[in-house]
C-alpha positions as CSV (number, residue, x, y, z in Angstrom):
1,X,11.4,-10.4,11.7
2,X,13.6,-9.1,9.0
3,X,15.0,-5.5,9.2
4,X,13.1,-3.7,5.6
5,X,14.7,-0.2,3.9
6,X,12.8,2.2,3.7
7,X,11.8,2.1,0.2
8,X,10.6,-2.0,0.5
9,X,6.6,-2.2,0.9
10,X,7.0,-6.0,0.7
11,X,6.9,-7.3,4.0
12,X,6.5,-11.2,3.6
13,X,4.5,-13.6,1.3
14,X,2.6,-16.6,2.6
15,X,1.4,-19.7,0.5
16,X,-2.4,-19.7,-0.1
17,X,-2.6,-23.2,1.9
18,X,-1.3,-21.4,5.1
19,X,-4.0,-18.4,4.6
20,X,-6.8,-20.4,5.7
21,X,-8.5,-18.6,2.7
22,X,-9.0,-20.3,-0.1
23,X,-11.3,-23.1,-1.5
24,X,-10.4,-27.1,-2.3
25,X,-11.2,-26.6,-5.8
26,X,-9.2,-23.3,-6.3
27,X,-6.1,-25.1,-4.2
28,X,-6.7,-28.1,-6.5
29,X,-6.2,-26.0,-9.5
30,X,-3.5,-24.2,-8.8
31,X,-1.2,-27.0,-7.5
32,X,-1.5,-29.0,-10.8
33,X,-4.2,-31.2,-9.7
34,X,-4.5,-34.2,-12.1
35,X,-8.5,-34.6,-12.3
36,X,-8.1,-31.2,-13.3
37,X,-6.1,-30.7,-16.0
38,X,-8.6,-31.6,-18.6
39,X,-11.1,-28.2,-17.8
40,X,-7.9,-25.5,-18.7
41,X,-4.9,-25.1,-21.1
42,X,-2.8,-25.3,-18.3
43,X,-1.3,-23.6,-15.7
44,X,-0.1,-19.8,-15.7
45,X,3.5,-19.9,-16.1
46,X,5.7,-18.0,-18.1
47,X,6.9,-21.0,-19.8
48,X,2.7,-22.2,-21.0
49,X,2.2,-18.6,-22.6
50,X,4.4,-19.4,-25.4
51,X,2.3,-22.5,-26.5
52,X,-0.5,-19.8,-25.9
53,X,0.7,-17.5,-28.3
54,X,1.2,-20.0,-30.7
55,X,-2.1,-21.5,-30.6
56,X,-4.0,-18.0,-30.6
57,X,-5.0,-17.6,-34.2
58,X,-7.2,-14.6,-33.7
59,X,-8.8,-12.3,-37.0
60,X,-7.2,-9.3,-37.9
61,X,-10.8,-8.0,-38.5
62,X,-11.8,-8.5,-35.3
63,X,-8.4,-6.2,-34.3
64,X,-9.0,-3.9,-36.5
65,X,-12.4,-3.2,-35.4
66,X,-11.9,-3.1,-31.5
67,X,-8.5,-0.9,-32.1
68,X,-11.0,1.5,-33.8
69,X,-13.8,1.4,-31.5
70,X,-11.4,1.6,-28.6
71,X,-9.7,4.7,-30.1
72,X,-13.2,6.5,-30.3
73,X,-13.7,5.2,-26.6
74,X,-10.5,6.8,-25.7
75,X,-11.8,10.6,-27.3
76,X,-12.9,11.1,-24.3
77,X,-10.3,11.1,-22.1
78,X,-6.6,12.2,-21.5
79,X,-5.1,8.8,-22.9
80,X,-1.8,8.8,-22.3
81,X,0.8,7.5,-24.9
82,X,1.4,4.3,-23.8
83,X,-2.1,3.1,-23.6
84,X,-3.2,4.9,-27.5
85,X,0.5,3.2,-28.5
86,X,-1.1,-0.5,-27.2
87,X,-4.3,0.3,-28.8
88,X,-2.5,1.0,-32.2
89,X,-0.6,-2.5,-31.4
90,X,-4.0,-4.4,-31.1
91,X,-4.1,-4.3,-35.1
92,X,-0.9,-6.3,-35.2
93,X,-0.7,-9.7,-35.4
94,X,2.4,-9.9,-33.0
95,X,0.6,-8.3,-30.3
96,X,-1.9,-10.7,-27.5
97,X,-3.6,-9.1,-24.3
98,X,-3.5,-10.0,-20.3
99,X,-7.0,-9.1,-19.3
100,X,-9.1,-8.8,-16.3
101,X,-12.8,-7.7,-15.4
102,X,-14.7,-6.4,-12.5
103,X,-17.7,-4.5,-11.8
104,X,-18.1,-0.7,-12.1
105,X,-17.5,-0.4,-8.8
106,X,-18.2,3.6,-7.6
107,X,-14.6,5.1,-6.8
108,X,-12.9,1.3,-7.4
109,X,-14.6,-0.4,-4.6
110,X,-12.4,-3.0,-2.5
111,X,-9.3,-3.0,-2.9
112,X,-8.8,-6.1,-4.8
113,X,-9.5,-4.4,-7.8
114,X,-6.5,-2.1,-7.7
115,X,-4.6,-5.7,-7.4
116,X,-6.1,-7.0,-10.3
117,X,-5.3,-4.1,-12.5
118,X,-1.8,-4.4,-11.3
119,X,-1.9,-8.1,-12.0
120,X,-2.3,-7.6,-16.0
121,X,0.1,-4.4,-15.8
122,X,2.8,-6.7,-14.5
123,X,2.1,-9.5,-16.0
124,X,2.3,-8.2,-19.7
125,X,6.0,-6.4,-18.8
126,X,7.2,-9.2,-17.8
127,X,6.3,-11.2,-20.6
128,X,7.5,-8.6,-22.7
129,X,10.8,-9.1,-21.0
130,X,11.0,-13.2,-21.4
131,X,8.9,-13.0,-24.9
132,X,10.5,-9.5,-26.4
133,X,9.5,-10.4,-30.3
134,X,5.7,-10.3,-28.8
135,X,4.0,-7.0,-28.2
136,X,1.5,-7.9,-24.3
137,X,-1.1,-6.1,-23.8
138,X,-3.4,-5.2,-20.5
139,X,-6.7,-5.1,-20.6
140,X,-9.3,-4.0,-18.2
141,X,-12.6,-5.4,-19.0
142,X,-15.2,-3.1,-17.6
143,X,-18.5,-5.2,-16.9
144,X,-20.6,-2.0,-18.1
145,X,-23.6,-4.3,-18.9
146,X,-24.0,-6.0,-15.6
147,X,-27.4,-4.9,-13.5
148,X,-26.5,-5.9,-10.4
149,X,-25.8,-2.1,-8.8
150,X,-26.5,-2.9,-5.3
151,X,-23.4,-4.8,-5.3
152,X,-21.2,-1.7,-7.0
153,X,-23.5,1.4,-4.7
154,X,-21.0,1.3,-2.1
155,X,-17.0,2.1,-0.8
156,X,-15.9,1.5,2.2
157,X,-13.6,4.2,3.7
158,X,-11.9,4.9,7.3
159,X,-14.8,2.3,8.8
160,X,-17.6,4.4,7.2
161,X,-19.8,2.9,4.2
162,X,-20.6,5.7,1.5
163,X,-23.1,4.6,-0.4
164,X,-24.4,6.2,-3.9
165,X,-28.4,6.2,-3.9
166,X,-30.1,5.9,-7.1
167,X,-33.6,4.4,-8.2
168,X,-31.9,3.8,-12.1
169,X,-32.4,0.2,-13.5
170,X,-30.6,-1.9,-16.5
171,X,-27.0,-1.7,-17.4
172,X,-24.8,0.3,-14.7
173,X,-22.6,1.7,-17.2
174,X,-25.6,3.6,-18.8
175,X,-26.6,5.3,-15.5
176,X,-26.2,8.9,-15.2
177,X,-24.4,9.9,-12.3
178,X,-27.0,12.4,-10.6
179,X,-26.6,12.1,-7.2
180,X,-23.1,10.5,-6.7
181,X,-21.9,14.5,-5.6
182,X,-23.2,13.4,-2.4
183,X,-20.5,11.6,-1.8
184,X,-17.8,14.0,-2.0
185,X,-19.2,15.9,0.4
186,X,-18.4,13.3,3.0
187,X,-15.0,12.9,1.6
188,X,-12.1,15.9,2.8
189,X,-9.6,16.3,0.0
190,X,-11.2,13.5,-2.5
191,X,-8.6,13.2,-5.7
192,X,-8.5,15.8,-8.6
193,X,-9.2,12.7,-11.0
194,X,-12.4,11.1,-9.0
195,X,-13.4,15.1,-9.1
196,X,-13.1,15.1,-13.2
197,X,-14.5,11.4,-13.4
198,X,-17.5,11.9,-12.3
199,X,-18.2,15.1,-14.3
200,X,-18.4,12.4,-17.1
201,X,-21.9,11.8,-18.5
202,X,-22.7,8.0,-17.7
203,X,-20.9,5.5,-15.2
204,X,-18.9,3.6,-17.5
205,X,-17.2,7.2,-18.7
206,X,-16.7,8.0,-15.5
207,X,-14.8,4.6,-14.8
208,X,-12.7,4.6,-18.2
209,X,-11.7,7.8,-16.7
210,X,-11.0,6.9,-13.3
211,X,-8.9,3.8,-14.6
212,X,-7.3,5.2,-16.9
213,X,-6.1,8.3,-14.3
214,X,-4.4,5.3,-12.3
215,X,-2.9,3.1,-14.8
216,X,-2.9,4.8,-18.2
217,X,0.9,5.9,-18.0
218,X,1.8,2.1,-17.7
219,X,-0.6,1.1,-20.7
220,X,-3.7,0.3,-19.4
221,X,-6.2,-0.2,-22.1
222,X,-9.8,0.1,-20.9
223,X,-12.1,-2.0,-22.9
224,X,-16.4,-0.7,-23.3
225,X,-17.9,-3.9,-24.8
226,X,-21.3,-2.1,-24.7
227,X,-20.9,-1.5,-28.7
228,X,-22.2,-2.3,-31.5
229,X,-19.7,-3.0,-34.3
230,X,-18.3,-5.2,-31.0
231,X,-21.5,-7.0,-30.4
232,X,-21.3,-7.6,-34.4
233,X,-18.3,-9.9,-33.9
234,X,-20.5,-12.2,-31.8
235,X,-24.0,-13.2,-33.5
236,X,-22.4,-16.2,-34.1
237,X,-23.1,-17.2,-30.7
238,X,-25.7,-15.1,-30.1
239,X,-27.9,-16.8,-32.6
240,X,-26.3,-20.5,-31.7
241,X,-27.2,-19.9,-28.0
242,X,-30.9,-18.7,-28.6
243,X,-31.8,-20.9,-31.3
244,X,-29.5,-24.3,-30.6
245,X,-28.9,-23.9,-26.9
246,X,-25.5,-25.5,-28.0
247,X,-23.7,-23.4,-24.9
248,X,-26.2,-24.8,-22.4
249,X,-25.4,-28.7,-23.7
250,X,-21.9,-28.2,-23.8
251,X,-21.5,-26.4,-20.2
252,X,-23.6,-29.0,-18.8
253,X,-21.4,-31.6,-19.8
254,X,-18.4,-30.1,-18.1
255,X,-20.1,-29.3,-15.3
256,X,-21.5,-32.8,-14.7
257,X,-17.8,-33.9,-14.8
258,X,-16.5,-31.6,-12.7
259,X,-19.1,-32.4,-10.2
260,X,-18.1,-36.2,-10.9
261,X,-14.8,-35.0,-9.7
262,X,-16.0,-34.0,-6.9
263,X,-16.3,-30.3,-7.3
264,X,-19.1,-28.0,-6.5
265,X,-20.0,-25.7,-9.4
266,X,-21.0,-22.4,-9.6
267,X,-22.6,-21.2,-12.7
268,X,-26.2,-22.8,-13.9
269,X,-26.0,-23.3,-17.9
270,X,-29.6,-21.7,-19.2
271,X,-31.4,-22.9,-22.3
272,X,-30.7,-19.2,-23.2
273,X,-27.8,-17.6,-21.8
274,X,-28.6,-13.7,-23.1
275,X,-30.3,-10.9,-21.7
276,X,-32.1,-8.4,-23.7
277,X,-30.9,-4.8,-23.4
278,X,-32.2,-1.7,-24.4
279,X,-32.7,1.8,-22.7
280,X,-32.8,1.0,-19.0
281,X,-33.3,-2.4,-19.7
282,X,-31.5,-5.7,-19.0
283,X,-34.1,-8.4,-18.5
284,X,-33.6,-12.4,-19.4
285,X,-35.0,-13.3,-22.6
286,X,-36.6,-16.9,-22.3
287,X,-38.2,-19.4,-25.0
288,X,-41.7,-19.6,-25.0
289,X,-44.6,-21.7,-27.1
290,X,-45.1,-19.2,-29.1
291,X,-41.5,-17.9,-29.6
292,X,-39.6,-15.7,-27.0
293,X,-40.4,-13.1,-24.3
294,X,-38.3,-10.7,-22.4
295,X,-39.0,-11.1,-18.4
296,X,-40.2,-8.4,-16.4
297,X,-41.5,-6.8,-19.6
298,X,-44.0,-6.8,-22.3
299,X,-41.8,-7.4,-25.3
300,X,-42.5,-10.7,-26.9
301,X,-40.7,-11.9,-30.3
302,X,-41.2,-14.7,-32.8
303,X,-38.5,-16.6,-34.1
304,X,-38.5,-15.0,-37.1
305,X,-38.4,-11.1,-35.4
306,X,-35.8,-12.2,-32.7
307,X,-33.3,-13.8,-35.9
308,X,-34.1,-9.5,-37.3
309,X,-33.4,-8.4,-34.4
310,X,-30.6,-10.1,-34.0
311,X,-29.4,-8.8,-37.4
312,X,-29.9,-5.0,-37.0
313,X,-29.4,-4.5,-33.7
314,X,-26.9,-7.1,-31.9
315,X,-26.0,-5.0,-29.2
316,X,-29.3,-5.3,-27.7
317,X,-28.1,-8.9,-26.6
318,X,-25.8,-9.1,-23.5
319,X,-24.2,-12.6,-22.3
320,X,-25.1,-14.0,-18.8
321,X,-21.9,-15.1,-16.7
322,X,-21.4,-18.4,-18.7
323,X,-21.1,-16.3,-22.3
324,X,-19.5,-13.2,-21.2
325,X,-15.7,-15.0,-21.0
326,X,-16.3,-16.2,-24.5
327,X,-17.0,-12.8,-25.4
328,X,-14.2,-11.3,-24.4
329,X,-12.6,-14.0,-26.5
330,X,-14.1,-13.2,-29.5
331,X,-13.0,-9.7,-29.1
332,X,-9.3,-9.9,-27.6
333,X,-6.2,-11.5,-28.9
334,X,-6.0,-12.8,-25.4
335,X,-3.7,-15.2,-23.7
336,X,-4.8,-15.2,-20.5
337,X,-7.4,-14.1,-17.9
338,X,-6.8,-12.5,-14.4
339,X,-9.3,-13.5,-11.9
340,X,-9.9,-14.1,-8.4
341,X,-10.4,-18.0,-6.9
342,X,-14.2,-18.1,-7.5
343,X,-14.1,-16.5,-11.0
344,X,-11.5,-18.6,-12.2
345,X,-12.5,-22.3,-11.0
346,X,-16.0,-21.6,-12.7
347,X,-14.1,-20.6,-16.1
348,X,-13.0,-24.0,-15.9
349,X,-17.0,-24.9,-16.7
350,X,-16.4,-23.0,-20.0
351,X,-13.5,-25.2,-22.5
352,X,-16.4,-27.1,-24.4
353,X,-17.8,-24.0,-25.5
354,X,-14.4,-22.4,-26.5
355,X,-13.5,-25.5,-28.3
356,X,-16.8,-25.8,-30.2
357,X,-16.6,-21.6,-31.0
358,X,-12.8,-22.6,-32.2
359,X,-11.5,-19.9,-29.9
360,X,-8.6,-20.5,-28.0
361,X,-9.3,-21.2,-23.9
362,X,-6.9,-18.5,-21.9
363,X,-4.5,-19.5,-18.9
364,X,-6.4,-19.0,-15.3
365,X,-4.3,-16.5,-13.5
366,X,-5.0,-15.8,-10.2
367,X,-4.8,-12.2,-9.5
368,X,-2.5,-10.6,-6.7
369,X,-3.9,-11.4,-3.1
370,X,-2.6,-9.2,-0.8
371,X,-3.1,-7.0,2.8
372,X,-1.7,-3.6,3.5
373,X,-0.2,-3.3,7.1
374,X,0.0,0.0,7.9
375,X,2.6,1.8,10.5
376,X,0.5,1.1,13.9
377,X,-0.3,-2.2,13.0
378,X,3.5,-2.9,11.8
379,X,4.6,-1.6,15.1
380,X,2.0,-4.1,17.3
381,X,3.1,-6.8,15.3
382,X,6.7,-6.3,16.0
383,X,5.8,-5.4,19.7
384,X,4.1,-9.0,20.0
385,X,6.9,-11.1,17.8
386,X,3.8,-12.5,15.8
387,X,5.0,-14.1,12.8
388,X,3.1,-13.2,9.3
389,X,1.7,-16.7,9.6
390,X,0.6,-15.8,12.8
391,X,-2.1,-13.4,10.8
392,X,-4.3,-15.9,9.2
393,X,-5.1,-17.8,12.7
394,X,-8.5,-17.7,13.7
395,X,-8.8,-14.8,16.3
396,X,-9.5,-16.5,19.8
397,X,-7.0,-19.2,18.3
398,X,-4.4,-16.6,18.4
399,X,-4.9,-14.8,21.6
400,X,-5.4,-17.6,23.6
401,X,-1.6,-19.4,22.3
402,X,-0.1,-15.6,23.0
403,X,-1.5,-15.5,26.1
404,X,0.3,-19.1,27.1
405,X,3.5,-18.1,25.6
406,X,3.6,-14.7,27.5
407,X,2.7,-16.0,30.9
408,X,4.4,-16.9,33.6
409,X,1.9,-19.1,35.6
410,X,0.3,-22.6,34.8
411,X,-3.0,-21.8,32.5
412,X,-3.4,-25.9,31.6
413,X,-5.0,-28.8,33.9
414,X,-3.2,-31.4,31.9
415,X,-1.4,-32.8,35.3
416,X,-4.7,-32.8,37.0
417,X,-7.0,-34.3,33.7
418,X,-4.2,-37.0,33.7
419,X,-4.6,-38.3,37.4
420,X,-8.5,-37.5,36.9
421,X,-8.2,-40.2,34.2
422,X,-5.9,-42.6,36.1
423,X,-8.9,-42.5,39.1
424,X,-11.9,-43.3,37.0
425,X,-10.0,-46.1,35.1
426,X,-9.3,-47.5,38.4
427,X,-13.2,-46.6,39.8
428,X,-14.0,-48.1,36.4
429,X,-12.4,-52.0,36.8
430,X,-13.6,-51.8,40.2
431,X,-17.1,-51.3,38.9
432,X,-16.9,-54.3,36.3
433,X,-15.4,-56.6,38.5
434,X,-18.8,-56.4,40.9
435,X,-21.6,-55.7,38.1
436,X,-20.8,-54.5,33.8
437,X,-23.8,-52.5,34.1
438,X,-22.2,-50.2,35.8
439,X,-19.8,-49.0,32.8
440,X,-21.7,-46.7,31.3
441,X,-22.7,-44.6,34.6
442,X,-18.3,-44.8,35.8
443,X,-17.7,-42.9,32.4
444,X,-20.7,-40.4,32.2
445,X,-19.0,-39.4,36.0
446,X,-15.7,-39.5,34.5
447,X,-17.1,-37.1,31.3
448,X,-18.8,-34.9,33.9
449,X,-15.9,-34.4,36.0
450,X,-13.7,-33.5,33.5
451,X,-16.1,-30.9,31.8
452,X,-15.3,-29.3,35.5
453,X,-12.1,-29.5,35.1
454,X,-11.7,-27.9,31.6
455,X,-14.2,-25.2,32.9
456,X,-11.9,-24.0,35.9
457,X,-9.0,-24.3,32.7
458,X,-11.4,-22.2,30.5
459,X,-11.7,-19.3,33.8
460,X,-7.9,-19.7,34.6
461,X,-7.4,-18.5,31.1
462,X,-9.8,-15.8,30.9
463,X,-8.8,-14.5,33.7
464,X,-4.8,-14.7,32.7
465,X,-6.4,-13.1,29.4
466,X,-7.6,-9.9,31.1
467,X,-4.4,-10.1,33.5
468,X,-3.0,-9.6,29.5
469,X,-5.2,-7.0,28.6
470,X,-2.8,-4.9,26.5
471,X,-1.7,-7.9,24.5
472,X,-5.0,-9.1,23.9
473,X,-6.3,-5.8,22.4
474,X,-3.4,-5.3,20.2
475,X,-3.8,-8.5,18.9
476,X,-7.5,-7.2,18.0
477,X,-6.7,-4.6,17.0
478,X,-3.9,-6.3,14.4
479,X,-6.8,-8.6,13.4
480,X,-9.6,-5.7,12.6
481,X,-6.8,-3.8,10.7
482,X,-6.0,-6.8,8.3
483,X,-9.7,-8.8,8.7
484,X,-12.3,-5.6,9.3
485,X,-14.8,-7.2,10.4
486,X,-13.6,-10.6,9.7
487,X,-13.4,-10.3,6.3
488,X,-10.1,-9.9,4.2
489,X,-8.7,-6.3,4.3
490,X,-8.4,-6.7,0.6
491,X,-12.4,-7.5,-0.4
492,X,-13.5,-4.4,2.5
493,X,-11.8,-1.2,2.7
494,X,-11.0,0.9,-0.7
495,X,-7.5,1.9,-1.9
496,X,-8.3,5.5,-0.5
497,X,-7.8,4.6,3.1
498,X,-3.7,4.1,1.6
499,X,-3.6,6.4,-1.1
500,X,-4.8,9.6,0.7
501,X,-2.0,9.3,3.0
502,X,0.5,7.8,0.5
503,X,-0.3,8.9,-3.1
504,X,2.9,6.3,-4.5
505,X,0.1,3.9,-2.8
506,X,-0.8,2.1,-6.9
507,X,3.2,2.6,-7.5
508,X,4.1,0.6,-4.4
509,X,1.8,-1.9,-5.5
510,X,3.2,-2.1,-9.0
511,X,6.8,-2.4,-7.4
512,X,6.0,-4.9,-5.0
513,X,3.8,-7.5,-6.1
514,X,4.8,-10.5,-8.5
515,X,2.6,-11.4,-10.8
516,X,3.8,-14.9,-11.4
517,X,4.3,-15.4,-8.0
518,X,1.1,-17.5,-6.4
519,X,1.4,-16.5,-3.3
520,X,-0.1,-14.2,-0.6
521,X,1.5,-10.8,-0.5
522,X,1.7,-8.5,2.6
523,X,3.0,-4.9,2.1
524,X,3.8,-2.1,4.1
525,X,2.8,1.6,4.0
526,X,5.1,4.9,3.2
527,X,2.8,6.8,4.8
């Protein structure tokens, strides 16, 4: 194990095959796969964003508009120079974005979303460095429209779940945040900037202001897409999608070829892809005989008073899953999206639509992956000689090939299962030569016997294992560290269980992890 300084959090980085973590289809896609290449623009490189930025012919009314909308978003906060600089940028045409989204999570929720932030951050300086006549931009898309508020209620800190309960419905960004105080008092010395967040009036405020605390001093634009003049930019599609259903027929053409490729699919193309959103409100709207109704409500429309209400009031419409990339599209000069391995294979579902739009299809980039091995678990590690790869084996896997490696008696019957098979073959051609009927009964004994003999193997090792006993709990206890609960460190605990004993914790991230580099980080602590 290499000897680190004291000021290197990067501890090793593993290739996503040798994580045991990832899909085919996301493995497929990144490598270059052939049958592939036909659903994206290419692969992330440095080199493929310059045919990206020369291919991205985006409106300078459509940057002039978000600059000015994001500038009134951005009263309401401390903005720091560098992110009102990049919002003044947006209006020229020299200037493209990096962007990611995620859920309003309550106080950032897993930790993978610190990673992606840190993705676009990184990403866009070091394009700035290879591309330096380009201005790069990153973006955090907050999905402020999204209903789904079980899935954002909760953090996860030192093993506890806090959860946030509230009986609001519709958009999460709209809901006030009565309630959430709760959780502070569970938390001892919570941070000054979750404090002043959540004094803000609705969700998404509270999470511009949250983000914005971490990342604005490195340029972080926050993005609100819950906006009118924004949602003006799209009727286009809003109107093609509920009166042609053009999105549906064109993302079920790519999907039925993907799916000829032998990929399984994720999103379900709708005859209408938009939900109707107003107040506390966010229902599907869905064609009917006599026109259109909103589900789970009483508002019906007919053509003709959806195509007006389309026309006074389009930010009443929010894109589903399959319309909300092309969205961001209409309103970003963007060259590339930052997403994790589901979210990006079912992007590749979506080039038909940005072709037939005539908006440019981003690059896929796969956000950081990483784990945080704090100072205990560092110091088992080291104590056991595991190697990082060691880390990604299956738990009992693990144990069981320490356990052989540290002992010093026989734990394996191979000896005895060898001359065990030399005496039935023998018992067996003895058996043939007097009657062949006898074959199958000779080798259900011979199965029989040697379920025996793997069963005295199986109590030779568990008892070696408890002769191991430290060994085998540290090795637990490495695996519940990085795997809580046998899920990924990364999509369980929050960045508090680091920061609160490292405050540096976001800059150590920043420092350490490679953007362009597609592979599995693992970082230490200065705690």
């Amino acid at each position: 194990m290499s000897t680190l300084t004291e000021t290197d959090c990067l501890l090793s980085k593993i290739d996503f095959e040798q994580t045991n973590s990832f899909s085919s289809f996301f493995l497929d896609y990144i490598s270059g796969k052939e049958s592939l290449q036909g659903f994206h623009n290419g692969l992330p490189t440095k080199e493929n964003f310059k045919k990206q930025i020369e291919d991205r012919n985006f409106p300078q009314s459509h940057r002039d508009i978000v600059s000015e909308q994001l500038l009134e978003q951005y009263s309401k906060v401390d903005a720091s120079q560098a992110t009102l600089s990049n919002i003044e940028l947006l209006k020229e045409g020299n200037t493209f974005t990096v962007t990611t989204g995620h859920q309003l999570n309550i106080f950032t929720g897993p930790l993978y979303f610190i990673y992606k932030i840190v993705t676009v951050v990184r990403a866009c300086e070091e394009l700035k460095h290879e591309y330096p006549e380009y201005n790069f931009v990153p973006v955090y898309w907050m999905a402020s429209e999204d209903h789904d508020f079980q899935e954002i209620s909760y953090f996860r800190l030192n093993g506890k779940k806090l959860v946030w309960e509230t009986d609001q419905q519709g958009a999460v960004g709209r809901f006030n945040l009565k309630g959430i105080d709760k959780i502070f008092e569970q938390v001892i010395g919570m941070p000054e900037f979750f404090v002043e967040a959540y004094k803000k009036k609705n969700l998404a405020s509270a999470v511009l202001s949250y983000v914005n605390a971490l990342f604005g001093e490195r340029g972080l634009v926050v993005i609100d897409a819950d906006n009118a003049a924004m949602k003006e930019l799209f009727k286009p599609v809003i109107q093609s999608d509920l009166f042609e259903h053009k999105p549906q027929e064109l993302a079920q053409k790519t999907t039925d070829s993907l799916e000829q490729a032998g990929y399984s699919t994720q999103v379900f193309p709708r005859e209408i892809n938009f939900f109707y959103l107003k107040d506390d409100i966010r229902s599907r709207i869905v064609k009917t005989d006599s026109g259109f109704e909103v589900l789970e409500t009483n508002l019906h429309f007919s053509e003709e008073e959806l195509k007006e209400e389309i026309e006074k009031h389009p930010e009443r419409f929010s894109p589903n899953v399959l319309l909300r990339p092309l969205y961001q599209e209409f309103l970003l000069p963007n060259l590339a999206y930052v997403g994790g391995p589901s979210e990006l294979v079912y992007w590749l579902q979506l080039k038909g639509i940005f072709d037939h739009f005539g908006t440019t299809f981003p690059l896929l980039m796969p956000r950081n992956f990483a784990a945080v091995v704090d100072k205990n678990t560092l110091r088992k590690v080291e104590q056991i000689d595991l190697t990082w790869e060691d880390l990604f084996k299956e738990d009992h896997e693990l144990v069981n090939e320490k356990v052989k490696e540290q002992t010093t008696f026989k734990l394996d019957l191979n000896v005895e299962k060898a001359k065990l098979e030399a005496i039935y073959q023998q018992a067996l051609q003895q058996a043939l030569d007097v009657d062949q009927t006898l074959e199958r009964m000779v080798k259900g004994e011979h199965r029989k016997a040697e379920k025996t003999l793997e069963k005295i193997e199986q109590k030779i090792l568990k008892a070696e294992r408890k002769n191991q006993e430290i060994l085998v709990n540290r090795i637990y206890a490495i695996k519940e560290a990085l795997f809580p609960g046998g899920a990924p460190q990364e999509r369980k605990d929050n960045f508090l269980n680091f920061y609160m004993t490292n405050p540096n914790f976001v800059e150590d991230c920043l420092n350490s992890l490679s953007p362009f580099d597609y592979r599995f980080h693992l970082l230490r602590t200065n705690e």
